[in-house]
XYZ file of C-alpha atoms in Angstrom:
201
model
C -20.257 8.311 6.073
C -21.096 6.343 2.941
C -24.105 8.565 2.288
C -22.094 11.756 2.718
C -19.363 10.522 0.364
C -21.910 9.402 -2.222
C -23.602 12.800 -2.160
C -20.261 14.530 -2.745
C -19.320 12.112 -5.531
C -22.076 13.397 -7.837
C -20.906 17.025 -7.633
C -18.789 18.695 -10.365
C -15.079 17.971 -9.922
C -14.111 21.389 -8.518
C -16.953 21.404 -5.989
C -16.321 17.761 -5.205
C -12.665 18.355 -4.331
C -13.535 21.272 -2.064
C -16.247 19.267 -0.283
C -13.919 16.309 0.239
C -11.240 18.577 1.698
C -13.735 20.205 4.049
C -14.879 16.766 5.184
C -11.280 15.661 5.780
C -10.595 18.738 7.903
C -13.765 18.188 9.905
C -13.027 14.538 10.670
C -9.368 15.224 11.441
C -10.441 17.929 13.873
C -12.592 15.303 15.603
C -9.665 12.797 15.523
C -12.095 10.399 13.829
C -9.642 8.041 12.167
C -12.360 5.555 11.215
C -14.011 8.284 9.161
C -10.663 9.237 7.630
C -10.099 5.598 6.704
C -13.491 5.523 4.985
C -12.673 8.743 3.118
C -9.326 7.310 1.972
C -11.009 4.095 0.784
C -13.464 6.204 -1.200
C -10.851 8.572 -2.649
C -8.722 5.666 -3.868
C -11.636 3.847 -5.482
C -12.706 3.928 -9.111
C -15.578 6.203 -8.096
C -13.283 9.231 -7.828
C -11.249 10.630 -10.780
C -7.518 10.520 -10.079
C -7.171 14.279 -10.580
C -9.645 14.865 -7.757
C -8.147 12.120 -5.607
C -4.626 13.522 -6.067
C -5.667 17.017 -5.040
C -7.576 15.883 -1.957
C -4.995 13.334 -0.812
C -2.207 15.912 -1.172
C -4.295 18.170 1.069
C -5.066 15.395 3.542
C -1.582 13.968 4.075
C 0.108 16.980 5.743
C -2.991 17.529 7.875
C -2.783 13.959 9.176
C 0.824 14.663 10.102
C -0.102 17.925 11.814
C -3.391 17.127 13.545
C -3.052 13.520 14.756
C -0.408 12.111 17.088
C 0.673 8.858 18.666
C -0.994 5.507 17.948
C -3.884 7.156 16.100
C -1.461 8.855 13.732
C 0.374 5.589 13.133
C -2.860 3.711 12.436
C -4.190 6.393 10.111
C -0.945 6.906 8.187
C -0.227 3.188 7.830
C -3.727 2.474 6.582
C -3.438 5.274 4.037
C -0.063 4.257 2.583
C -1.137 0.613 2.426
C -4.290 1.624 0.579
C -2.351 3.813 -1.854
C -0.035 0.948 -2.738
C -2.646 -1.810 -2.794
C -4.613 0.230 -5.338
C -1.528 0.773 -7.504
C -1.657 4.539 -6.945
C 1.858 5.175 -5.626
C 2.781 7.207 -8.719
C -0.490 9.107 -8.996
C -0.599 9.891 -5.270
C 3.154 10.296 -4.944
C 3.098 13.471 -2.844
C 0.620 12.123 -0.299
C 2.591 8.881 -0.016
C 5.845 10.820 0.451
C 4.355 13.079 3.141
C 2.920 10.183 5.130
C 5.976 7.948 4.872
C 8.364 10.678 5.990
C 5.992 11.428 8.874
C 5.921 7.734 9.790
C 9.732 7.722 9.745
C 9.806 10.586 12.245
C 7.136 8.910 14.383
C 8.939 5.575 14.537
C 12.280 7.229 15.284
C 10.710 8.980 18.278
C 9.426 5.587 19.420
C 12.931 4.105 18.834
C 11.404 1.653 16.340
C 14.190 2.162 13.847
C 13.501 -0.868 11.660
C 9.915 0.302 11.142
C 11.233 3.800 10.457
C 13.606 2.494 7.792
C 10.903 0.414 6.140
C 8.546 3.394 6.045
C 11.112 5.424 4.083
C 12.109 2.456 1.950
C 8.606 2.448 0.471
C 9.435 5.724 -1.312
C 11.084 5.151 -4.693
C 12.610 8.605 -4.681
C 14.953 8.231 -7.647
C 11.984 7.781 -10.005
C 9.995 10.676 -8.553
C 8.365 13.225 -10.822
C 9.735 15.953 -8.545
C 13.063 15.776 -10.393
C 11.679 16.942 -13.741
C 13.305 20.377 -13.460
C 16.023 19.523 -10.924
C 19.759 19.597 -11.586
C 21.634 16.263 -11.474
C 23.373 17.383 -8.270
C 20.089 18.278 -6.560
C 18.553 14.923 -7.424
C 21.665 12.951 -6.506
C 22.026 14.691 -3.148
C 18.386 14.150 -2.201
C 18.315 10.507 -3.299
C 21.657 9.667 -1.679
C 20.581 11.327 1.571
C 17.340 9.322 1.447
C 19.232 6.043 1.132
C 21.815 6.979 3.774
C 19.018 7.825 6.194
C 17.445 4.400 5.626
C 20.821 2.697 6.161
C 21.386 4.659 9.366
C 18.034 3.527 10.740
C 18.634 -0.124 9.876
C 22.057 -0.013 11.522
C 20.511 1.279 14.745
C 18.769 -2.113 14.875
C 21.934 -3.954 13.764
C 20.209 -5.001 10.547
C 23.398 -4.924 8.536
C 22.162 -6.825 5.458
C 19.369 -4.320 4.862
C 21.690 -1.432 5.697
C 24.268 -2.657 3.175
C 21.612 -2.727 0.465
C 20.886 0.983 0.980
C 24.547 1.941 1.321
C 25.030 0.373 -2.117
C 22.014 2.281 -3.458
C 23.454 5.527 -2.066
C 26.856 4.791 -3.586
C 25.395 5.025 -7.087
C 24.618 8.716 -6.490
C 27.579 9.850 -4.373
C 29.648 10.881 -7.399
C 27.296 13.850 -7.931
C 27.157 14.806 -4.237
C 29.129 17.823 -2.961
C 27.523 18.084 0.481
C 30.388 17.469 2.936
C 28.170 16.334 5.795
C 26.351 13.828 3.620
C 29.662 12.476 2.318
C 30.814 11.929 5.908
C 27.554 10.201 6.851
C 27.824 7.927 3.829
C 31.448 7.042 4.574
C 30.584 6.276 8.209
C 27.775 3.908 7.237
C 29.889 2.309 4.509
C 32.651 1.678 7.040
C 30.185 0.330 9.613
C 28.684 -2.119 7.143
C 32.109 -3.207 5.893
C 33.297 -3.807 9.452
C 30.212 -5.871 10.261
C 30.920 -8.269 7.381
C 34.708 -8.220 7.586
C 35.729 -7.655 11.230
C 39.435 -7.130 12.023
């Protein structure tokens, strides 16, 4: 794998990105998560320009979600998000990180591992995302509040009220801009549940 990656690395950027994406698709089709791990290590190294890395990782992340399931998916996705963060690339590779963390949330919820699900989502700093550049204040507030409410809901399913309270408070900062009735009800329910846990009747 090292030889293949090195041979791609010397290509012009456009060709390089296409070759990396083809390699990702090939290895995902084979469910070869060790090869995917090696590709991720390479893409997040200094050897690859961030513009190329961003394009390929944004291509890779939804394919991981689509083509790998179960423990192999968990291993692959966890390795990738850890690598992104350990290399200080959470902002540059924001979309890939978002895709994989939301997929991990869904995976852990299916496995009834709600604390792990909450922590997967909590790794996304959504309020500082570049995706809000052209968004209205209401759109941003609704998305960010829903993100925090979802994390609180997951923590409460494990009775982790301290962590849940933290995200209810985070959500509260955005609720003034929210007009979604269902989200308001979800927030109020979690707020009441946290309050009751700390101040029982």
